[in-house]
XYZ file of C-alpha atoms in Angstrom:
655
model
C 29.297 -6.981 17.645
C 32.592 -5.237 18.185
C 32.532 -5.362 21.971
C 36.185 -6.080 22.543
C 36.335 -6.096 26.314
C 36.450 -9.312 28.243
C 32.971 -10.313 29.418
C 32.779 -12.049 32.746
C 30.145 -14.770 32.791
C 28.341 -15.118 36.081
C 26.315 -18.221 36.890
C 23.510 -16.225 38.460
C 19.911 -17.398 38.452
C 18.793 -13.879 37.686
C 20.805 -13.816 34.470
C 20.792 -17.481 33.501
C 24.307 -16.961 32.165
C 25.888 -13.697 31.088
C 27.709 -13.160 27.838
C 27.543 -11.759 24.343
C 29.616 -12.705 21.341
C 31.502 -10.429 19.009
C 30.193 -9.746 15.509
C 33.338 -10.502 13.544
C 36.093 -9.415 15.946
C 37.487 -11.614 18.712
C 35.981 -11.520 22.173
C 37.449 -13.236 25.158
C 35.017 -14.746 27.625
C 36.008 -15.525 31.162
C 33.848 -17.890 33.202
C 33.705 -16.643 36.771
C 31.278 -18.741 38.800
C 31.861 -16.866 42.069
C 30.377 -13.527 40.981
C 27.304 -12.220 42.809
C 24.801 -9.464 42.123
C 27.265 -7.093 43.793
C 29.263 -7.250 40.569
C 26.525 -5.139 38.982
C 27.251 -2.370 41.443
C 30.551 -1.825 39.627
C 31.157 0.100 36.449
C 32.600 -2.916 34.647
C 29.820 -5.121 35.916
C 27.172 -2.808 34.490
C 28.979 -2.530 31.156
C 29.030 -6.321 30.985
C 25.369 -6.424 31.948
C 24.418 -4.082 29.096
C 26.256 -6.340 26.663
C 24.612 -9.391 28.191
C 21.196 -7.815 27.708
C 21.640 -8.193 23.948
C 22.227 -11.929 24.218
C 18.622 -13.087 24.155
C 18.102 -11.426 20.780
C 20.038 -14.476 19.576
C 17.363 -16.830 20.785
C 15.047 -16.181 17.848
C 17.612 -17.906 15.603
C 18.845 -20.534 18.035
C 16.523 -23.468 17.522
C 13.590 -24.833 15.555
C 11.088 -22.412 17.049
C 12.670 -19.930 14.614
C 10.658 -21.286 11.705
C 7.904 -22.990 13.734
C 6.692 -19.868 15.556
C 7.542 -17.261 12.939
C 7.276 -18.888 9.478
C 5.017 -21.946 9.836
C 1.259 -21.925 9.496
C 1.355 -18.958 7.100
C 0.798 -18.276 3.419
C 4.395 -18.129 2.194
C 6.010 -21.192 3.780
C 4.985 -24.767 4.519
C 6.684 -27.904 5.792
C 9.172 -29.794 3.656
C 9.585 -33.567 3.910
C 11.327 -33.620 7.316
C 8.306 -32.816 9.445
C 9.722 -31.925 12.857
C 7.281 -29.676 14.718
C 4.905 -29.609 11.760
C 1.945 -29.083 14.119
C 2.901 -25.411 14.092
C 2.140 -25.525 10.371
C -0.997 -27.677 10.685
C -2.538 -26.080 13.780
C -3.444 -29.389 15.375
C -3.982 -30.103 19.070
C -0.264 -30.577 19.722
C 0.080 -26.796 19.530
C -0.834 -26.306 23.168
C 0.389 -24.759 26.406
C 2.756 -27.662 27.119
C 4.659 -27.260 23.858
C 8.407 -26.855 24.407
C 8.725 -23.766 22.236
C 5.832 -21.957 23.910
C 7.696 -22.039 27.216
C 11.211 -21.486 25.897
C 10.453 -18.337 23.877
C 8.538 -16.931 26.857
C 11.454 -17.660 29.215
C 14.139 -16.297 26.879
C 12.375 -12.972 26.436
C 11.678 -12.510 30.131
C 15.282 -13.367 30.890
C 16.323 -10.571 28.516
C 13.829 -8.210 30.144
C 15.154 -8.911 33.625
C 18.720 -8.191 32.566
C 17.520 -4.861 31.180
C 15.586 -4.092 34.368
C 18.636 -4.663 36.561
C 20.725 -2.302 34.460
C 17.999 0.341 34.288
C 17.654 0.301 38.068
C 21.391 0.483 38.836
C 23.042 2.631 36.182
C 21.707 5.986 37.477
C 23.354 5.453 40.870
C 26.769 4.211 39.709
C 29.754 6.470 40.357
C 31.772 5.584 37.282
C 35.253 6.746 36.459
C 35.516 5.974 32.730
C 32.650 4.614 30.587
C 29.856 5.519 33.026
C 31.358 8.717 34.374
C 29.047 11.305 32.780
C 25.272 11.625 32.593
C 25.495 11.372 28.799
C 27.324 8.027 29.018
C 24.770 6.683 31.478
C 21.877 7.884 29.342
C 23.289 6.105 26.287
C 23.413 2.791 28.158
C 19.944 3.338 29.653
C 18.622 4.031 26.162
C 20.132 0.751 24.909
C 18.488 -1.172 27.735
C 15.114 0.449 27.230
C 15.333 -0.284 23.508
C 16.066 -3.933 24.265
C 13.320 -4.168 26.875
C 10.857 -2.796 24.331
C 12.104 -5.290 21.726
C 11.547 -8.241 24.061
C 8.111 -7.040 25.134
C 7.108 -6.413 21.515
C 7.929 -10.002 20.650
C 6.017 -11.276 23.672
C 2.864 -9.217 23.173
C 2.626 -10.199 19.507
C 2.944 -13.879 20.341
C 0.990 -14.146 23.614
C -1.226 -11.062 23.948
C -1.771 -9.958 27.551
C 1.364 -10.735 29.566
C 3.010 -9.817 32.878
C 4.564 -6.368 32.555
C 7.672 -6.200 34.731
C 9.522 -2.895 34.840
C 11.561 -3.553 37.975
C 14.238 -6.242 38.421
C 13.322 -9.624 39.805
C 16.030 -10.637 42.270
C 15.311 -13.739 44.278
C 12.127 -15.792 44.198
C 8.973 -14.061 43.011
C 5.771 -16.031 42.508
C 3.013 -13.441 42.175
C 2.463 -12.369 38.556
C -0.612 -10.992 36.830
C -1.175 -10.318 33.139
C -1.254 -6.717 31.967
C -3.693 -5.716 29.223
C -2.423 -5.541 25.648
C -3.050 -1.760 25.396
C -0.972 -1.156 28.525
C 1.851 -3.335 27.231
C 1.917 -1.344 23.974
C 1.974 1.904 25.928
C 5.011 0.687 27.912
C 6.784 -0.418 24.720
C 6.194 2.953 23.083
C 7.402 4.810 26.172
C 10.667 2.832 26.178
C 11.185 3.287 22.447
C 10.493 6.996 22.632
C 13.180 7.318 25.311
C 15.545 5.213 23.214
C 14.934 7.186 20.013
C 15.475 10.475 21.841
C 18.697 9.393 23.520
C 20.508 6.739 21.471
C 23.498 7.856 19.458
C 22.893 8.113 15.696
C 25.889 5.887 14.959
C 28.118 3.418 16.769
C 31.644 2.155 16.258
C 30.626 -1.150 17.892
C 28.435 -2.751 15.276
C 25.452 -4.440 16.871
C 24.669 -1.848 19.514
C 21.281 -0.174 19.147
C 21.195 3.176 17.355
C 18.687 5.993 16.993
C 17.444 4.665 13.655
C 16.918 1.185 15.078
C 14.711 2.659 17.792
C 12.766 4.787 15.314
C 12.255 1.783 13.030
C 10.718 -0.185 15.880
C 8.658 2.818 16.949
C 7.219 2.974 13.432
C 6.560 -0.772 13.500
C 4.930 -0.712 16.946
C 2.659 2.192 16.024
C 1.755 0.396 12.775
C 1.030 -2.813 14.670
C -1.114 -1.128 17.297
C -2.938 0.987 14.719
C -3.566 -1.937 12.334
C -6.058 -3.477 14.722
C -9.679 -3.468 13.609
C -11.421 -6.103 15.701
C -8.478 -6.807 17.998
C -7.982 -4.507 20.980
C -4.428 -3.163 21.177
C -5.136 0.334 22.453
C -5.102 1.689 18.897
C -5.325 5.458 18.478
C -6.351 7.613 15.494
C -2.828 9.088 15.364
C -1.016 5.733 15.166
C -0.618 5.829 11.373
C 0.656 9.395 11.538
C 3.251 8.277 14.087
C 4.229 5.204 12.067
C 4.688 7.307 8.933
C 6.626 9.984 10.832
C 9.176 7.633 12.345
C 9.587 5.676 9.107
C 10.253 8.987 7.337
C 12.866 9.903 9.934
C 14.803 6.692 9.337
C 14.591 6.929 5.548
C 15.485 10.613 5.225
C 18.356 10.398 7.729
C 20.543 8.806 5.059
C 22.308 6.708 7.684
C 20.866 3.378 6.577
C 20.474 3.480 2.800
C 19.260 0.470 0.840
C 21.983 -1.867 -0.364
C 22.751 -1.302 -4.027
C 22.167 -4.943 -4.901
C 19.676 -7.156 -3.056
C 22.176 -10.015 -3.137
C 24.698 -7.922 -1.196
C 22.662 -8.456 1.970
C 23.005 -12.223 1.976
C 26.594 -12.897 0.880
C 25.739 -14.331 -2.517
C 29.161 -14.013 -4.098
C 28.309 -16.125 -7.161
C 24.798 -16.568 -8.466
C 23.584 -20.089 -7.604
C 20.996 -19.821 -10.369
C 23.404 -20.226 -13.263
C 23.398 -24.001 -13.759
C 26.409 -24.103 -16.028
C 29.150 -22.584 -13.916
C 30.773 -23.768 -10.730
C 29.746 -21.948 -7.533
C 32.904 -20.923 -5.719
C 32.838 -20.555 -1.965
C 32.527 -16.856 -1.060
C 35.128 -15.347 1.210
C 34.607 -14.638 4.895
C 35.353 -10.985 4.158
C 32.354 -10.875 1.819
C 30.241 -12.391 4.585
C 31.347 -9.701 7.035
C 30.552 -7.021 4.459
C 27.063 -8.460 3.977
C 26.368 -8.726 7.691
C 27.472 -5.147 8.338
C 25.732 -3.597 5.327
C 24.395 -0.145 6.187
C 20.857 -1.254 5.327
C 20.865 -3.432 8.443
C 19.388 -1.469 11.334
C 19.599 -4.130 14.009
C 20.831 -7.701 14.073
C 21.530 -10.459 16.535
C 25.263 -11.045 16.746
C 27.016 -14.360 16.096
C 30.623 -15.227 15.270
C 32.515 -17.947 13.410
C 33.890 -19.242 16.722
C 31.412 -21.865 17.998
C 32.379 -21.370 21.644
C 31.315 -17.724 21.436
C 28.014 -18.175 19.619
C 25.840 -19.519 22.367
C 24.569 -23.064 22.674
C 23.270 -23.369 19.107
C 24.651 -20.444 17.146
C 22.390 -19.304 14.333
C 20.810 -22.592 13.281
C 18.361 -21.201 10.730
C 20.825 -21.910 7.914
C 19.876 -25.593 7.918
C 16.085 -25.362 7.988
C 15.355 -24.036 4.486
C 17.548 -26.629 2.731
C 16.438 -29.494 0.498
C 17.616 -33.070 0.026
C 20.671 -32.863 -2.202
C 23.337 -35.152 -0.757
C 21.663 -38.335 -2.017
C 21.641 -37.211 -5.628
C 24.193 -38.532 -8.181
C 27.407 -36.527 -8.085
C 26.550 -34.888 -4.764
C 27.855 -35.219 -1.225
C 27.165 -33.047 1.777
C 29.419 -29.983 1.954
C 29.617 -26.547 3.568
C 28.460 -24.561 0.555
C 25.236 -26.527 0.154
C 24.650 -26.595 3.911
C 23.196 -29.189 6.245
C 19.895 -30.461 4.764
C 17.431 -30.446 7.649
C 14.601 -29.951 5.105
C 12.093 -28.332 7.429
C 10.669 -25.438 5.384
C 9.817 -24.884 1.720
C 8.066 -22.046 -0.131
C 4.402 -22.412 -1.021
C 3.113 -22.008 -4.558
C 1.975 -18.536 -3.501
C 5.529 -17.584 -2.499
C 6.791 -18.623 -5.920
C 3.968 -17.111 -7.965
C 3.645 -13.738 -6.233
C 6.939 -12.705 -7.842
C 7.350 -11.346 -11.355
C 10.289 -13.715 -11.682
C 11.320 -12.404 -15.093
C 11.707 -8.781 -13.994
C 12.164 -8.943 -10.207
C 15.742 -9.992 -9.468
C 14.973 -10.705 -5.818
C 13.534 -14.144 -6.452
C 16.601 -15.654 -8.091
C 18.946 -13.707 -5.820
C 17.385 -15.306 -2.746
C 16.561 -18.739 -4.213
C 18.945 -21.473 -5.257
C 17.765 -23.626 -8.151
C 20.953 -25.324 -9.401
C 23.279 -27.740 -7.603
C 26.820 -28.314 -8.834
C 28.396 -31.757 -8.711
C 30.905 -31.905 -5.847
C 31.653 -35.618 -5.420
C 35.216 -36.568 -6.347
C 34.285 -40.244 -6.643
C 33.924 -41.168 -10.325
C 31.524 -43.980 -9.478
C 28.971 -41.477 -8.155
C 28.188 -40.160 -11.638
C 25.430 -41.616 -13.836
C 26.310 -42.879 -17.325
C 24.514 -42.758 -20.619
C 22.793 -45.917 -21.750
C 21.675 -47.061 -25.174
C 18.146 -45.991 -24.226
C 18.952 -42.366 -23.448
C 22.307 -41.443 -25.020
C 22.107 -38.580 -27.556
C 24.616 -40.459 -29.765
C 25.888 -44.051 -29.769
C 29.393 -42.765 -28.995
C 28.218 -41.490 -25.623
C 26.913 -44.809 -24.342
C 28.810 -45.711 -21.170
C 30.213 -42.207 -20.734
C 29.427 -40.096 -17.610
C 26.469 -37.780 -18.105
C 28.263 -35.048 -16.197
C 31.401 -34.554 -14.120
C 32.745 -32.713 -11.096
C 31.860 -29.020 -11.399
C 28.964 -29.607 -13.787
C 25.303 -29.192 -12.941
C 24.059 -32.239 -11.010
C 20.411 -31.277 -10.762
C 18.210 -28.314 -11.448
C 14.922 -27.205 -9.869
C 12.641 -25.400 -12.299
C 10.094 -22.900 -10.986
C 7.650 -22.906 -13.876
C 3.892 -22.500 -14.284
C 1.162 -24.513 -15.979
C 1.591 -22.212 -18.967
C 5.202 -23.284 -19.568
C 5.459 -26.952 -18.548
C 8.672 -28.861 -19.171
C 8.168 -31.750 -21.637
C 8.803 -35.121 -20.024
C 10.911 -36.061 -23.028
C 13.270 -33.158 -22.267
C 13.616 -34.346 -18.680
C 14.289 -37.910 -19.796
C 17.136 -36.951 -22.137
C 18.767 -34.327 -19.893
C 22.328 -35.030 -18.831
C 21.516 -33.756 -15.333
C 18.354 -34.292 -13.307
C 15.506 -31.843 -13.700
C 12.887 -31.320 -11.024
C 10.118 -29.206 -12.548
C 6.977 -27.941 -10.851
C 4.825 -28.635 -13.924
C 5.449 -31.234 -16.639
C 3.835 -32.051 -19.995
C 3.583 -35.813 -20.111
C 3.744 -38.121 -23.133
C -0.014 -37.778 -23.627
C 0.325 -34.002 -23.872
C -1.315 -33.276 -20.517
C 0.085 -30.794 -17.983
C 0.574 -32.504 -14.630
C 2.243 -31.755 -11.287
C 5.944 -32.362 -11.593
C 8.601 -33.575 -9.202
C 7.650 -31.230 -6.369
C 4.373 -29.827 -5.114
C 4.124 -27.737 -1.927
C 0.413 -28.558 -1.666
C 0.867 -32.257 -2.292
C 2.124 -35.175 -0.236
C 5.313 -35.044 1.790
C 6.900 -37.343 -0.789
C 6.814 -34.401 -3.205
C 8.470 -31.962 -0.808
C 12.155 -32.845 -0.868
C 12.963 -30.759 -3.954
C 12.130 -27.088 -4.221
C 13.785 -23.710 -4.777
C 15.943 -23.237 -1.705
C 16.057 -19.977 0.235
C 19.717 -18.999 0.594
C 19.460 -15.930 2.835
C 20.834 -17.977 5.742
C 23.319 -20.199 3.895
C 26.396 -20.422 6.099
C 29.582 -21.990 4.694
C 31.765 -20.671 7.545
C 31.040 -23.394 10.082
C 33.925 -25.692 11.090
C 32.491 -28.606 9.084
C 29.457 -29.617 7.045
C 28.151 -31.552 10.053
C 28.179 -28.558 12.399
C 24.763 -27.118 13.205
C 25.886 -23.967 15.027
C 25.779 -21.181 12.460
C 28.023 -18.124 12.392
C 26.041 -15.470 10.512
C 24.235 -12.642 12.273
C 20.445 -12.852 12.410
C 18.921 -9.802 10.711
C 16.133 -8.397 12.880
C 15.476 -5.095 11.108
C 16.657 -3.479 7.902
C 15.654 -0.239 6.282
C 13.868 -2.000 3.400
C 11.255 -2.974 5.971
C 11.143 0.649 7.121
C 10.107 1.592 3.567
C 7.362 -1.029 3.726
C 6.186 0.226 7.123
C 6.079 3.787 5.800
C 4.279 2.701 2.639
C 1.630 0.832 4.607
C 1.109 3.694 7.037
C 0.672 6.204 4.224
C -1.635 3.863 2.326
C -3.800 3.315 5.383
C -4.037 7.122 5.600
C -5.190 7.196 1.965
C -1.988 8.753 0.627
C -1.313 6.169 -2.067
C 1.071 8.461 -3.942
C 3.519 8.479 -1.024
C 2.969 4.762 -0.450
C 3.910 4.002 -4.069
C 6.976 6.258 -3.786
C 8.324 4.006 -1.025
C 7.272 0.773 -2.762
C 8.985 1.835 -5.970
C 12.178 2.705 -4.137
C 12.364 -0.988 -3.276
C 11.298 -2.074 -6.740
C 13.962 0.067 -8.358
C 16.531 -1.836 -6.310
C 14.772 -5.123 -7.100
C 14.773 -4.592 -10.865
C 17.662 -5.766 -13.004
C 19.867 -2.742 -13.715
C 20.912 -1.593 -17.161
C 23.973 -3.652 -18.064
C 23.304 -6.312 -15.404
C 23.695 -9.843 -16.725
C 20.565 -11.836 -15.988
C 20.840 -15.488 -14.919
C 20.235 -18.077 -17.623
C 16.969 -19.075 -15.979
C 15.642 -15.694 -17.101
C 15.669 -16.692 -20.758
C 15.483 -20.464 -20.356
C 12.375 -20.513 -18.160
C 10.956 -17.038 -17.524
C 10.478 -15.817 -21.084
C 13.358 -13.381 -21.234
C 15.775 -12.890 -24.130
C 19.281 -14.308 -24.108
C 21.875 -11.543 -23.888
C 19.360 -8.917 -22.777
C 20.956 -6.426 -20.366
C 18.219 -3.793 -20.344
C 16.750 -2.571 -17.063
C 13.493 -4.199 -15.967
C 12.370 -1.311 -13.766
C 9.724 -0.007 -16.201
C 8.028 -3.419 -16.143
C 8.344 -3.668 -12.359
C 7.132 -0.190 -11.402
C 4.111 -0.349 -9.089
C 1.039 1.751 -9.921
C -2.381 2.445 -8.457
C -3.935 -0.201 -10.677
C -2.092 -2.885 -8.708
C -4.626 -2.437 -5.923
C -7.430 -0.251 -7.280
C -8.341 -3.112 -9.627
C -8.404 -6.848 -9.140
C -4.913 -7.320 -10.575
C -4.623 -11.072 -11.221
C -0.878 -10.939 -10.556
C -1.562 -10.047 -6.912
C -3.574 -13.224 -6.200
C -6.135 -11.366 -4.113
C -8.531 -13.547 -2.085
C -12.051 -13.545 -3.536
C -13.469 -11.795 -0.467
C -11.082 -8.836 -0.925
C -13.062 -6.395 -3.048
C -12.285 -2.783 -2.084
C -9.245 -0.635 -2.748
C -8.588 -0.352 0.986
C -8.698 -4.130 1.419
C -6.636 -4.817 -1.687
C -4.003 -2.329 -0.540
C -3.409 -4.262 2.700
C -3.038 -7.522 0.765
C -0.815 -5.763 -1.787
C 1.459 -4.698 1.069
C 1.505 -8.259 2.423
C 2.490 -9.451 -1.053
C 5.207 -6.826 -1.188
C 6.494 -7.910 2.223
C 6.792 -11.453 0.870
C 8.672 -10.236 -2.186
C 11.164 -8.323 -0.043
C 11.284 -10.214 3.268
C 10.497 -13.830 2.352
C 11.712 -16.186 5.061
C 13.044 -13.445 7.371
C 10.906 -14.659 10.299
C 8.262 -11.927 10.224
C 5.345 -13.616 8.504
C 3.196 -15.068 11.286
C 3.330 -11.718 13.046
C 2.535 -9.919 9.762
C -0.646 -11.949 9.301
C -1.811 -11.673 12.906
C -1.068 -7.928 12.935
C -3.184 -7.347 9.821
C -5.889 -9.775 11.038
C -5.515 -11.800 7.836
C -4.113 -15.045 9.270
C -7.443 -16.902 9.202
C -7.980 -15.912 5.569
C -4.579 -16.101 3.911
C -2.915 -19.034 5.672
C -5.492 -21.689 4.646
C -5.978 -20.110 1.193
C -2.321 -20.430 0.203
C -1.131 -23.237 2.511
C -3.356 -26.316 2.491
C -1.709 -27.691 5.638
C -2.868 -24.625 7.588
C -6.556 -25.188 6.755
C -7.631 -25.768 10.413
C -6.740 -22.181 11.349
C -9.671 -20.857 9.299
C -12.145 -22.017 11.949
C -9.948 -21.632 15.021
C -9.433 -17.963 15.939
C -7.650 -19.027 19.130
C -4.548 -19.539 16.982
C -4.183 -15.780 16.524
C -2.339 -15.972 19.841
C -0.009 -18.556 21.324
C -0.977 -20.297 24.554
C 0.426 -19.018 27.837
C 3.013 -21.644 28.901
C 1.635 -24.258 31.265
C 4.942 -24.174 33.135
C 4.324 -20.501 33.961
C 0.759 -21.120 35.107
C 1.856 -23.942 37.380
C 4.558 -21.847 39.059
C 2.698 -18.648 39.830
C 0.800 -17.874 43.021
C -2.186 -15.711 43.897
C -2.407 -14.215 47.383
C 0.275 -16.544 48.698
C -1.081 -19.801 47.255
C -0.813 -21.668 43.936
C -3.498 -21.007 41.356
C -6.512 -23.269 41.325
C -7.396 -25.072 38.088
C -10.129 -22.509 37.480
C -7.687 -19.648 37.958
C -5.215 -21.247 35.553
C -7.921 -21.521 32.928
C -8.819 -17.878 33.495
C -5.137 -16.894 33.041
C -4.877 -18.869 29.789
C -5.622 -17.440 26.352
C -9.136 -18.366 25.151
C -9.499 -21.766 23.514
C -6.386 -23.403 24.959
């Protein structure tokens, strides 16, 4: 975020630290421990407070709750072989009100809300001389704060359901809190976002500040979320889909946030990691900045490549989707391949829901080849008399620095890799399905539905890969966390129109994304396209005709869409088609648990496509997170602590 003024950091309980980093420009931070709340009665103090109100948007990316609460226990992701916090994926009794993440996410969002509330209460009365001198300047800052307050409440209500709704600042000790109904929380969110969309500037020179389109995107998403409810009670109204479609249209037709030309442009993929016969050069920091400021991005949480300015953890998500690579021959840990925390891997569903031959998104977001980077000659395997292609090669290295060290193959049972081919390969091959010596097709070297021993090799999501940290050992990431991009706006609009029965308009928006997803005429396809996916070597024709979505994708039981057996009507199939499309576009972008709870499909889809999540099928309590025990133990009722019975009554059912 290009906020170039010095931010004073006050050690105030009400703010729990004040500060916000710069997107890619420098930002000086000055620790001033003697500041009081009086500082926020000054023009500079309020400007700093507005900046500080953005800070807790970082928290979604700051620790392991990022995948645990947003991408575990769903259909598209499961746990890899390092099983930290895997109870979020397995829905066992450790997912309870005392869980660390339950309390920390609650606290972070309410901290952000209180910062917003202070600014909202004080900005109207400030007598500014420069940046808060006019009513228009004040309204812009108020609109930013109300946008942020709505963002924080939207995250809270999706995770926890009924929650305290605080619209005034909390200064000093306050112990009396009651939960507001979900419909009332949604009404407050919509009111804030309507104010923000009416008053935010269309553009900003300080990348990272909220804009009009960001507010309209979230308005569309909130209306869609409220209106999606069937059995849940969110205060849904008959006009919600009209409103969702309207605000999505406004964002799309504004032209201010067009789709990136190439899907890979969004994630700083300078050289395709899917070509196993060419060295992957480290992209430049300039290319990273270009990716993080792409016009498609509507709103993002700001980090920098200066660890001291990126909060306690920075953006740590870069390390969670990685696999075990540094123990393989020819490989050592480095910045390009990232720190292998090995927490999350794609399910079979997430691999098979793609038309991997024609949809470029899969191999533009997934890494399947690792290039030898170890300068030690002794780290390389050598041919033996048993496996050498020719006698002359016996004793020679199988591969060298800059060659492919190992390759993960995303194949199907219909195109298994012969074991003999694996045995004679100069580099290691980890295939999903293998034809053994007896001619039988068996599970290969990795299986997302199998034991943890088979989960340390898999196609690796590279959307978060971050080679700009000081060293390979550093956990604090530097890349911005994308919270909203206009591709999702297209999906929101498509779903809203489809729910209204206007499938023609829905397909128009879906195909806008598919046209971008298809290989373009003249675009060189990665070698995996013809080696594994059935393509033709040298083919540079567009794949859009093969990728174009039609009514038959959801008016019939299209086998490619992997519809659950209980999904039998066009209306039902359309919702699952949209969920499939959200996976194809947004895989791993920390939306999925909320997608499934919003559409009331969590209990069906999670256990169907993720064997570890099976317990959720018979435990509807998991559609909400527990209210933190730490909150329940602190609050009072009529001047006294809650009794055990009152705490139970304040808790979500089943916890």
